[in-house]
XYZ file of C-alpha atoms in Angstrom:
666
model
C -20.210 20.707 59.526
C -19.283 17.780 57.300
C -21.435 16.200 54.653
C -21.535 12.560 53.680
C -21.274 11.922 49.932
C -21.571 8.475 48.391
C -19.986 7.534 45.042
C -22.378 5.362 43.057
C -21.105 2.411 41.100
C -21.665 2.364 37.373
C -24.793 0.434 36.330
C -24.233 -3.253 36.899
C -24.523 -5.812 34.150
C -27.575 -7.277 35.878
C -29.574 -4.139 35.059
C -28.744 -4.228 31.374
C -29.940 -6.604 28.741
C -29.006 -6.686 25.067
C -30.987 -9.119 22.957
C -27.967 -10.509 21.113
C -30.023 -13.081 19.211
C -32.198 -10.316 17.781
C -29.304 -7.945 17.011
C -27.049 -10.493 15.297
C -27.372 -13.235 12.720
C -26.801 -16.827 13.866
C -23.135 -16.894 12.808
C -22.331 -13.581 14.485
C -24.276 -14.594 17.599
C -22.281 -17.827 17.963
C -18.968 -15.947 17.846
C -20.073 -13.107 20.139
C -21.425 -15.387 22.880
C -18.678 -18.029 22.744
C -17.204 -19.086 26.096
C -13.682 -17.933 27.124
C -10.737 -19.457 25.345
C -8.951 -18.985 22.023
C -11.381 -17.973 19.266
C -10.726 -17.633 15.543
C -13.432 -15.706 13.688
C -13.186 -15.905 9.905
C -15.326 -12.942 8.799
C -15.924 -12.857 5.056
C -16.045 -9.633 3.035
C -19.034 -7.445 3.947
C -20.171 -9.813 6.701
C -20.239 -7.396 9.641
C -16.799 -7.983 11.161
C -16.785 -4.706 13.120
C -20.301 -5.419 14.428
C -19.154 -8.811 15.676
C -16.162 -7.358 17.551
C -18.224 -4.520 19.008
C -20.872 -6.866 20.366
C -18.199 -9.205 21.749
C -16.787 -6.337 23.809
C -20.297 -5.472 24.990
C -20.957 -9.124 25.836
C -17.820 -9.341 27.976
C -18.715 -6.149 29.840
C -22.314 -7.239 30.350
C -21.055 -10.479 31.823
C -19.038 -8.712 34.486
C -15.600 -8.471 32.915
C -13.815 -5.368 34.219
C -12.991 -2.966 31.339
C -9.408 -2.810 32.612
C -9.059 -6.511 31.825
C -9.875 -6.069 28.114
C -7.325 -5.254 25.421
C -8.694 -4.333 21.966
C -6.076 -4.202 19.199
C -6.919 -2.569 15.873
C -4.979 -1.259 12.873
C -6.100 2.350 13.329
C -6.887 4.300 16.489
C -9.984 5.571 14.690
C -11.309 2.000 14.372
C -10.794 1.425 18.099
C -12.583 4.675 18.979
C -15.509 3.834 16.715
C -15.901 0.400 18.272
C -15.785 1.775 21.817
C -18.263 4.525 20.904
C -20.651 1.866 19.613
C -20.184 -0.133 22.816
C -21.020 3.000 24.823
C -24.230 3.356 22.831
C -25.159 -0.253 23.579
C -24.303 -0.262 27.278
C -24.428 2.569 29.860
C -21.250 1.206 31.448
C -18.134 3.262 32.088
C -15.536 1.484 29.932
C -12.797 4.108 30.149
C -10.390 1.604 31.710
C -10.419 -0.556 28.564
C -7.197 -0.428 26.562
C -8.023 0.026 22.891
C -5.899 1.162 19.965
C -3.219 0.142 17.509
C -0.360 -2.211 18.383
C 1.971 0.780 18.278
C -0.150 2.936 20.589
C -0.430 0.094 23.122
C 3.332 -0.459 22.929
C 3.875 3.227 23.524
C 1.758 3.112 26.706
C 3.714 0.157 28.049
C 7.075 1.692 27.256
C 6.136 5.020 28.890
C 5.494 3.050 32.067
C 8.342 0.558 31.995
C 10.833 1.657 29.320
C 13.442 2.331 31.998
C 13.927 -1.452 32.080
C 15.559 -1.055 28.655
C 17.443 2.124 29.513
C 14.906 4.637 28.158
C 13.269 7.308 30.299
C 9.509 7.805 30.168
C 9.929 11.017 28.210
C 11.525 9.361 25.186
C 10.957 11.001 21.799
C 9.133 9.168 19.029
C 10.800 10.139 15.763
C 8.670 10.723 12.702
C 9.904 9.505 9.324
C 11.741 12.736 8.547
C 13.543 12.676 11.928
C 14.441 9.034 11.387
C 15.821 9.736 7.924
C 17.948 12.644 9.209
C 19.356 10.573 12.078
C 20.180 7.689 9.744
C 21.943 9.992 7.289
C 23.937 11.376 10.234
C 24.831 7.847 11.354
C 25.961 6.942 7.828
C 28.220 9.993 7.746
C 29.569 9.117 11.196
C 30.399 5.613 9.986
C 32.789 7.098 7.445
C 30.580 6.155 4.478
C 30.374 8.757 1.768
C 27.190 8.260 -0.280
C 28.739 10.584 -2.858
C 31.426 7.987 -3.519
C 29.036 5.019 -3.823
C 25.327 4.324 -4.212
C 24.818 3.540 -0.524
C 21.135 3.430 0.492
C 19.814 6.785 1.664
C 18.129 7.295 5.039
C 14.625 6.587 3.679
C 15.680 3.260 2.192
C 17.654 2.253 5.283
C 14.581 2.984 7.417
C 12.534 0.589 5.272
C 15.218 -2.092 5.387
C 15.496 -1.912 9.189
C 11.696 -1.864 9.481
C 11.354 -5.088 7.465
C 14.022 -6.767 9.595
C 12.184 -5.808 12.804
C 8.649 -6.642 11.700
C 9.411 -9.932 9.979
C 12.011 -11.023 12.580
C 14.381 -12.125 9.810
C 18.112 -11.669 9.470
C 19.501 -8.755 7.518
C 21.086 -11.125 5.001
C 17.791 -12.931 4.339
C 15.922 -9.673 3.943
C 18.419 -8.126 1.536
C 18.610 -11.309 -0.553
C 14.842 -11.282 -1.058
C 13.886 -7.607 -1.313
C 17.093 -5.621 -1.947
C 19.564 -8.003 -3.649
C 21.514 -5.113 -5.168
C 22.586 -4.103 -1.623
C 23.984 -7.516 -0.634
C 27.589 -6.444 -1.362
C 27.070 -3.736 1.302
C 25.726 -6.172 3.908
C 28.427 -5.630 6.551
C 28.345 -1.860 6.206
C 24.539 -1.814 6.511
C 24.695 -4.012 9.638
C 27.303 -1.672 11.106
C 25.049 1.337 10.423
C 22.147 -0.499 12.066
C 24.189 -1.122 15.248
C 25.342 2.516 15.328
C 21.740 3.662 14.784
C 20.557 1.613 17.784
C 23.243 3.168 19.984
C 22.371 6.702 18.809
C 18.693 6.187 19.568
C 19.481 5.040 23.078
C 21.933 7.878 23.752
C 19.368 10.462 22.568
C 16.424 8.764 24.360
C 14.641 8.376 21.029
C 12.622 5.631 19.395
C 11.343 5.154 15.874
C 7.896 3.788 15.059
C 9.060 0.162 14.837
C 10.675 0.383 18.274
C 7.195 0.690 19.760
C 6.710 -2.967 18.813
C 10.230 -4.352 18.954
C 11.192 -2.736 22.262
C 7.848 -3.672 23.836
C 8.247 -7.341 22.909
C 11.874 -7.378 24.030
C 10.935 -5.752 27.345
C 8.263 -8.383 27.991
C 10.616 -11.234 27.056
C 13.528 -9.990 29.147
C 11.566 -8.858 32.225
C 9.209 -11.537 33.434
C 7.727 -9.391 36.185
C 6.521 -6.833 33.613
C 5.135 -9.568 31.387
C 3.306 -11.115 34.352
C 1.768 -7.759 35.227
C 0.227 -7.370 31.759
C -0.781 -11.005 31.469
C -2.784 -10.580 34.661
C -4.255 -7.283 33.506
C -5.334 -8.319 30.020
C -7.585 -11.291 30.683
C -9.381 -10.908 27.341
C -7.560 -9.893 24.150
C -9.436 -9.037 20.940
C -7.619 -8.451 17.641
C -9.088 -6.883 14.504
C -7.816 -7.565 10.945
C -5.670 -10.411 12.195
C -4.770 -11.477 8.652
C -2.737 -8.256 8.351
C -0.544 -8.806 11.417
C 3.184 -9.339 11.030
C 5.416 -11.752 12.926
C 6.274 -9.418 15.794
C 2.615 -8.477 16.367
C 1.559 -12.132 16.503
C 4.373 -12.869 18.954
C 3.257 -9.996 21.183
C -0.325 -11.346 21.285
C 0.862 -14.897 22.002
C 3.076 -13.724 24.841
C 0.283 -11.743 26.535
C -2.213 -14.594 26.106
C 0.191 -17.402 27.015
C -1.430 -18.232 30.374
C -5.179 -17.596 30.027
C -5.517 -18.083 26.253
C -8.543 -15.781 26.089
C -7.747 -14.276 22.711
C -10.262 -13.647 19.943
C -8.752 -12.870 16.547
C -11.029 -11.659 13.766
C -10.091 -11.490 10.111
C -10.419 -12.936 6.635
C -7.602 -15.071 5.304
C -9.014 -14.465 1.794
C -8.178 -10.760 2.201
C -4.552 -11.205 3.305
C -2.810 -9.053 0.661
C -0.015 -7.170 2.424
C 2.982 -9.549 2.499
C 4.957 -6.885 0.600
C 4.898 -4.692 3.702
C 5.626 -7.450 6.210
C 2.210 -8.996 6.968
C 2.476 -12.730 7.612
C -0.315 -14.836 6.094
C 0.719 -17.782 8.265
C -0.390 -15.962 11.429
C -4.076 -16.518 10.702
C -3.585 -19.804 8.862
C -1.626 -21.379 11.725
C -3.714 -19.968 14.579
C -5.478 -23.330 15.230
C -2.073 -25.017 15.457
C -0.692 -22.449 17.891
C -3.891 -22.657 19.936
C -4.972 -26.330 19.686
C -8.122 -25.686 21.737
C -9.259 -22.807 19.542
C -12.835 -22.676 18.317
C -13.275 -21.481 14.738
C -16.323 -19.495 13.642
C -17.153 -18.555 10.067
C -19.312 -15.523 9.283
C -20.383 -15.920 5.665
C -23.507 -13.789 5.215
C -22.569 -10.805 3.076
C -24.612 -7.599 3.421
C -22.814 -5.657 0.679
C -23.117 -7.367 -2.696
C -25.807 -8.911 -4.852
C -25.775 -12.740 -5.257
C -24.362 -12.591 -8.798
C -21.203 -10.796 -7.621
C -20.739 -13.141 -4.662
C -20.982 -16.184 -6.959
C -18.029 -14.802 -8.944
C -16.134 -14.004 -5.733
C -16.602 -17.535 -4.365
C -15.447 -19.045 -7.656
C -12.441 -16.699 -7.854
C -10.990 -17.682 -4.472
C -11.854 -21.402 -4.673
C -8.581 -22.543 -6.400
C -6.429 -21.370 -3.458
C -5.140 -24.355 -1.522
C -4.090 -22.419 1.596
C -7.316 -21.062 3.040
C -10.204 -21.548 5.420
C -12.867 -22.533 2.944
C -16.094 -20.564 3.128
C -18.965 -19.641 0.881
C -20.280 -16.098 0.957
C -24.070 -15.902 0.718
C -26.023 -12.737 0.007
C -28.411 -11.018 2.364
C -29.504 -8.859 -0.595
C -31.860 -9.872 -3.389
C -30.760 -10.566 -6.947
C -30.510 -7.765 -9.497
C -30.683 -10.251 -12.403
C -27.490 -8.879 -13.970
C -24.374 -11.012 -14.090
C -20.925 -9.389 -13.850
C -19.571 -8.382 -17.254
C -16.505 -9.976 -18.852
C -15.200 -7.514 -21.421
C -12.451 -8.203 -23.982
C -10.875 -5.135 -25.655
C -8.291 -4.715 -28.396
C -5.767 -2.708 -26.358
C -5.323 -0.364 -23.416
C -6.651 2.587 -25.372
C -9.881 0.828 -26.233
C -10.182 -0.337 -22.632
C -9.999 3.291 -21.530
C -12.648 4.259 -24.095
C -14.982 1.535 -22.841
C -14.583 2.398 -19.152
C -15.042 6.128 -19.751
C -18.155 5.637 -21.910
C -19.715 3.199 -19.462
C -19.032 5.601 -16.560
C -20.963 8.335 -18.372
C -23.815 5.896 -19.011
C -23.942 4.930 -15.334
C -24.039 8.606 -14.385
C -26.939 9.088 -16.773
C -28.651 6.153 -15.066
C -28.502 8.068 -11.790
C -25.359 6.564 -10.236
C -23.178 9.190 -8.522
C -19.603 9.280 -9.789
C -18.478 8.856 -6.180
C -20.141 5.428 -6.266
C -18.025 4.261 -9.220
C -14.497 2.857 -8.865
C -11.849 1.637 -11.284
C -9.443 -0.770 -9.607
C -6.090 -1.986 -10.880
C -3.138 -4.076 -9.742
C -0.503 -1.371 -10.159
C -0.609 2.400 -10.399
C 0.742 2.548 -13.955
C -2.197 0.468 -15.258
C -4.361 3.593 -15.178
C -2.227 5.741 -17.537
C -4.471 5.520 -20.624
C -7.581 5.837 -18.479
C -6.389 9.044 -16.794
C -5.838 10.545 -20.244
C -9.242 9.475 -21.518
C -11.118 10.707 -18.428
C -9.384 14.085 -18.758
C -10.236 14.296 -22.451
C -13.909 13.646 -21.693
C -14.053 16.023 -18.743
C -14.868 13.270 -16.265
C -13.534 14.262 -12.833
C -11.587 11.603 -10.970
C -9.671 11.218 -7.755
C -6.859 8.777 -7.133
C -7.338 6.954 -3.846
C -3.881 5.449 -4.018
C -2.092 8.775 -4.097
C -0.514 11.066 -6.648
C -1.393 10.998 -10.348
C 0.887 8.924 -12.526
C 2.617 11.731 -14.401
C 3.118 13.770 -11.213
C 5.215 11.176 -9.423
C 8.809 12.082 -8.583
C 10.483 9.359 -10.659
C 8.385 10.183 -13.736
C 9.242 13.885 -13.428
C 12.930 13.031 -12.840
C 13.260 11.119 -16.102
C 11.125 13.649 -17.973
C 13.567 16.370 -16.848
C 16.289 14.958 -19.153
C 13.917 15.057 -22.112
C 12.663 18.557 -21.237
C 16.236 19.809 -21.074
C 17.170 18.316 -24.434
C 14.021 19.849 -25.943
C 14.729 23.238 -24.359
C 18.301 23.906 -23.178
C 17.059 27.049 -21.382
C 14.743 25.065 -19.078
C 16.254 25.995 -15.693
C 13.893 23.789 -13.637
C 14.631 20.722 -15.766
C 18.398 21.343 -15.671
C 18.525 21.660 -11.884
C 16.280 18.641 -11.328
C 18.452 16.580 -13.662
C 21.847 17.471 -12.196
C 20.673 17.077 -8.588
C 20.201 13.380 -9.328
C 23.957 13.014 -9.639
C 26.130 12.078 -6.619
C 27.740 15.072 -4.931
C 25.523 17.746 -6.480
C 23.127 19.562 -4.163
C 21.059 22.719 -4.433
C 23.974 25.173 -4.265
C 26.078 23.256 -6.793
C 23.091 22.989 -9.133
C 22.577 26.759 -8.977
C 26.241 27.471 -9.806
C 26.185 24.959 -12.663
C 23.035 26.535 -14.064
C 24.510 30.046 -14.024
C 27.611 28.797 -15.866
C 25.474 26.838 -18.349
C 23.241 29.834 -19.021
C 26.293 32.006 -19.701
C 27.743 29.422 -22.062
C 24.542 29.415 -24.122
C 24.570 33.115 -24.842
C 21.917 33.996 -27.398
C 22.401 30.796 -29.353
C 20.696 27.797 -27.728
C 21.336 25.464 -30.640
C 23.311 22.418 -29.500
C 25.344 20.443 -32.018
C 27.186 18.294 -29.492
C 25.867 17.743 -25.989
C 28.997 15.920 -24.926
C 31.272 18.825 -25.784
C 28.984 21.503 -24.351
C 28.413 19.753 -21.004
C 32.087 18.934 -20.472
C 32.893 22.650 -20.540
C 31.229 23.041 -17.147
C 33.412 22.459 -14.118
C 32.317 20.013 -11.392
C 34.030 18.719 -8.259
C 36.237 15.646 -8.329
C 33.569 13.534 -6.610
C 31.051 14.320 -9.326
C 33.406 14.122 -12.307
C 32.636 10.511 -13.265
C 28.861 10.949 -13.031
C 29.060 14.241 -14.937
C 30.905 12.453 -17.767
C 28.102 9.865 -17.738
C 25.496 12.619 -17.978
C 27.271 14.194 -20.948
C 27.459 10.833 -22.724
C 23.785 10.113 -22.000
C 22.616 13.467 -23.374
C 24.666 12.852 -26.502
C 23.132 9.371 -26.777
C 19.539 10.594 -26.555
C 20.140 13.605 -28.851
C 23.142 12.828 -31.099
C 24.295 15.928 -32.907
C 21.582 17.835 -31.088
C 18.764 15.825 -32.758
C 16.550 13.991 -30.229
C 15.762 10.332 -30.876
C 12.308 8.787 -30.371
C 10.952 9.398 -26.815
C 10.686 5.711 -25.859
C 14.342 5.114 -26.710
C 15.312 8.247 -24.789
C 13.562 7.019 -21.642
C 15.180 3.578 -21.846
C 18.649 5.103 -22.262
C 18.194 7.536 -19.351
C 17.007 4.799 -17.022
C 19.763 2.378 -17.954
C 22.626 4.873 -17.902
C 21.773 7.010 -14.864
C 18.398 6.699 -13.214
C 18.350 2.991 -12.341
C 21.242 3.325 -9.881
C 19.712 6.473 -8.415
C 16.338 4.760 -7.905
C 17.880 1.754 -6.137
C 19.591 3.988 -3.579
C 16.678 6.356 -3.028
C 13.445 4.345 -3.238
C 12.527 1.345 -1.109
C 9.852 0.457 -3.702
C 12.392 0.516 -6.525
C 10.780 -2.386 -8.422
C 7.401 -0.638 -8.566
C 8.978 2.580 -9.785
C 10.918 0.670 -12.406
C 7.598 -0.758 -13.680
C 6.194 2.785 -13.820
C 9.147 3.916 -15.953
C 8.652 0.948 -18.268
C 5.035 2.017 -18.665
C 6.149 5.602 -19.363
C 8.337 4.232 -22.161
C 5.373 2.201 -23.457
C 3.182 5.303 -23.400
C 5.836 7.282 -25.308
C 5.782 4.832 -28.243
C 2.837 6.672 -29.752
C 4.930 9.850 -30.162
C 7.709 10.444 -32.656
C 8.216 14.085 -31.665
C 9.455 14.874 -28.146
C 7.617 18.201 -28.079
C 4.301 16.447 -28.658
C 5.185 13.906 -25.968
C 6.117 16.599 -23.437
C 2.969 18.577 -24.259
C 0.813 15.551 -23.432
C 2.654 15.081 -20.105
C 2.161 18.735 -19.215
C -1.512 18.764 -20.156
C -2.417 15.650 -18.183
C -0.437 16.858 -15.161
C -1.784 20.409 -15.065
C -5.381 20.262 -16.308
C -7.970 19.526 -13.648
C -10.837 17.655 -15.249
C -13.936 19.835 -15.519
C -17.174 18.499 -14.002
C -19.118 16.430 -16.511
C -22.365 17.732 -17.961
C -25.392 17.454 -15.658
C -23.192 16.373 -12.799
C -24.853 16.733 -9.394
C -22.007 18.433 -7.565
C -18.485 19.712 -8.088
C -17.002 17.346 -5.540
C -18.317 14.284 -7.324
C -15.542 12.211 -8.920
C -14.805 8.691 -10.108
C -12.458 6.764 -7.817
C -9.256 5.367 -9.326
C -7.415 3.101 -6.954
C -5.012 0.219 -6.616
C -6.779 -2.794 -5.129
C -4.534 -2.590 -2.054
C -5.744 0.922 -1.313
C -9.384 0.002 -1.940
C -9.537 -2.699 0.720
C -12.299 -1.866 3.188
C -14.147 0.344 0.700
C -17.301 -0.410 -1.320
C -18.903 1.051 -4.451
C -22.080 0.628 -6.478
C -20.133 -0.140 -9.662
C -16.581 -1.457 -9.956
C -14.346 -1.869 -13.020
C -11.312 -4.139 -12.590
C -8.951 -3.410 -15.497
C -5.889 -4.981 -17.120
C -6.882 -8.530 -16.165
C -4.108 -10.155 -18.207
C -1.334 -12.512 -17.142
C 1.690 -10.442 -16.215
C -0.434 -7.442 -15.274
C -2.964 -9.032 -12.891
C -1.515 -11.344 -11.657
C 1.721 -9.382 -11.828
C 4.662 -10.893 -13.645
C 6.710 -10.930 -10.435
C 4.191 -13.222 -8.750
C 4.290 -16.022 -11.324
C 7.256 -17.856 -9.839
C 5.794 -19.298 -6.629
C 2.466 -20.779 -5.557
C 2.392 -18.562 -2.476
C 2.719 -15.409 -4.555
C 0.039 -16.523 -7.030
C -2.319 -17.298 -4.164
C -1.830 -13.815 -2.730
C -2.567 -12.352 -6.154
C -5.744 -14.437 -6.262
C -6.714 -13.058 -2.846
C -6.102 -9.581 -4.250
C -8.473 -10.353 -7.143
C -11.046 -11.551 -4.602
C -10.720 -8.273 -2.689
C -11.282 -6.342 -5.943
C -14.455 -8.294 -6.766
C -15.926 -7.926 -3.283
C -15.696 -4.107 -3.399
C -18.672 -4.108 -5.807
C -22.206 -3.864 -4.483
C -24.354 -3.891 -7.647
C -22.320 -3.935 -10.866
C -18.964 -5.481 -11.738
C -16.956 -5.176 -14.964
C -13.866 -7.346 -15.580
C -11.858 -6.050 -18.552
C -8.838 -7.387 -20.394
C -7.069 -6.012 -23.504
C -5.721 -8.459 -26.106
C -2.762 -6.262 -26.998
C -0.301 -4.157 -25.036
C 2.258 -1.613 -26.134
C 5.676 -2.680 -24.919
C 8.776 -0.485 -25.132
C 11.362 -1.981 -27.428
C 9.107 -4.866 -28.558
C 6.139 -3.237 -30.271
C 2.635 -4.593 -29.781
C 2.532 -7.708 -27.618
C -0.323 -10.206 -27.405
C -1.773 -10.569 -23.900
C -3.309 -13.687 -22.455
C -6.450 -13.187 -20.375
C -5.679 -13.485 -16.665
C -5.635 -17.060 -15.416
C -8.042 -15.861 -12.727
C -10.695 -15.168 -15.361
C -10.403 -18.691 -16.711
C -11.157 -20.055 -13.236
C -14.608 -18.417 -13.189
C -17.335 -20.663 -14.675
C -18.678 -19.024 -17.888
C -22.284 -19.218 -16.708
C -21.528 -16.821 -13.841
C -20.565 -13.909 -16.113
C -21.876 -12.207 -19.234
C -19.518 -11.711 -22.166
C -19.720 -8.231 -23.666
C -18.671 -7.975 -27.316
C -17.341 -4.448 -27.826
C -17.173 -3.021 -31.341
C -16.336 0.427 -32.678
C -19.246 2.605 -33.768
């Protein structure tokens, strides 16, 4: 006997009703309920951008749009999941057919289905960064290039170069000229390696992360039937954080939306701060020109910060000429305290002020987790890390590893450690492995021979003579001679010179070339090493200098007195890493010209405007209290104390919006 069974449709939109006007403010409501067509939503800091996108998805579903016809593009898969979870809580509609995720995850889905059009099977491998680096090093070797003979970029650096070329859609020559000028003489060899790399990926049915965008766009451009399929499927496209898209991502959106034009992009041009990694500010700025019928909505009610902080934020971004002008207004009530403008004598006094004020805030009942110190570059926090450790204030670095624990800092310190202690095996091996042609096995053999040559007497009267006794291969002979000369230069007659001068000599003679070939962010690491040299100026004795490095690297700050919990810690972060976060109290330090804005940004208006946007992002992380600090003096290796001008950004803030704090020693 058979039984009839009827599948029920998911609840229809007619049975559901969200009161959008009650759930959203007027600005959000206007964007969420806008008719089909191109929509640009400029969502200011703390204005409920995610809420607006979530309710837009719900609005489309409630109005009968099939989930399969919606594409939601975000910058993390987690963000897409959170939005869809919120939609599910708003509407009892099955939205499993909706495509939501990062650009790369969407590209992956398309290529799994149709990658055969480009000669890839559906089971292609996606290489992680380590796989990509290994394959590139293999390709370089296969091209007959011996990195031991020349400072040819290593696999990691090549991966970054090729990634920039793909994501910015620029020529190799243009990219090298702007970001890696020291590799321009190798242009033809690098282009040859790139072509070989592409062939190897195809022959091994492998793709790297950037291929998930580049190959997807190429597939859609070269195969009209595939492009038509997805244009018909994705009738409504929504894009989060549009100000952070790069050229290839914007092209992908434009291609998919080219017929129906139903694309909503949400972002904040004032928070476009990632040009250094390929993001294209012009994508959001030129959206109304690319979509002449686009409606623009501004969401300017901020739910995060008090009015006094928003007044400073509005004033800070106002001088930018390239922007969608808006004025953030506060949903919160005043706290009657203006942001503090604090002038200090030098970086050391700045660190003292920040540390003392942090302890005061903790005593006022503010959790350390709710306090952040933001800076333009990682090395700006050197003095502060020392001071926090001295005072037992726990801290965590949002932007990664602690300053003195970074590879390039430890590399240069290895030379100094070895000069201070010729029996330091770890320092010796780390130092010699930086030389071309010397790997782990060679370093071990060299160490055994060096240890034997020392005998019981570790006193060195001539580094040049002692190092030249050791035998190295022909490929390493020139660099070994350079090492011997450098050691003699930094410790003539076995007597070490001042630590700052040692660092400058090591970098100039050996490490600069190594860093160019091994680090894509060479310029940033060079700045770090300059700061290390600045820091070392306060020490005449290398043993004292090395002791300070060891202490700050190895001592975990103990919890401060009366602290609520062991996991509580002050947040130290670059502004870039802090985007999207918020804190009760924020300190923005080193607000001097050349530091923030950075010296490298002072040459063009575009770069200065991005720095100003970065300053705006820093200000808008603060909910209740904001401290803007600038030292008058700065230690500078080779030049002594240098006078610092307050950041031009501070001068653009009307004096009545801030409170000057006059700091004096007790």
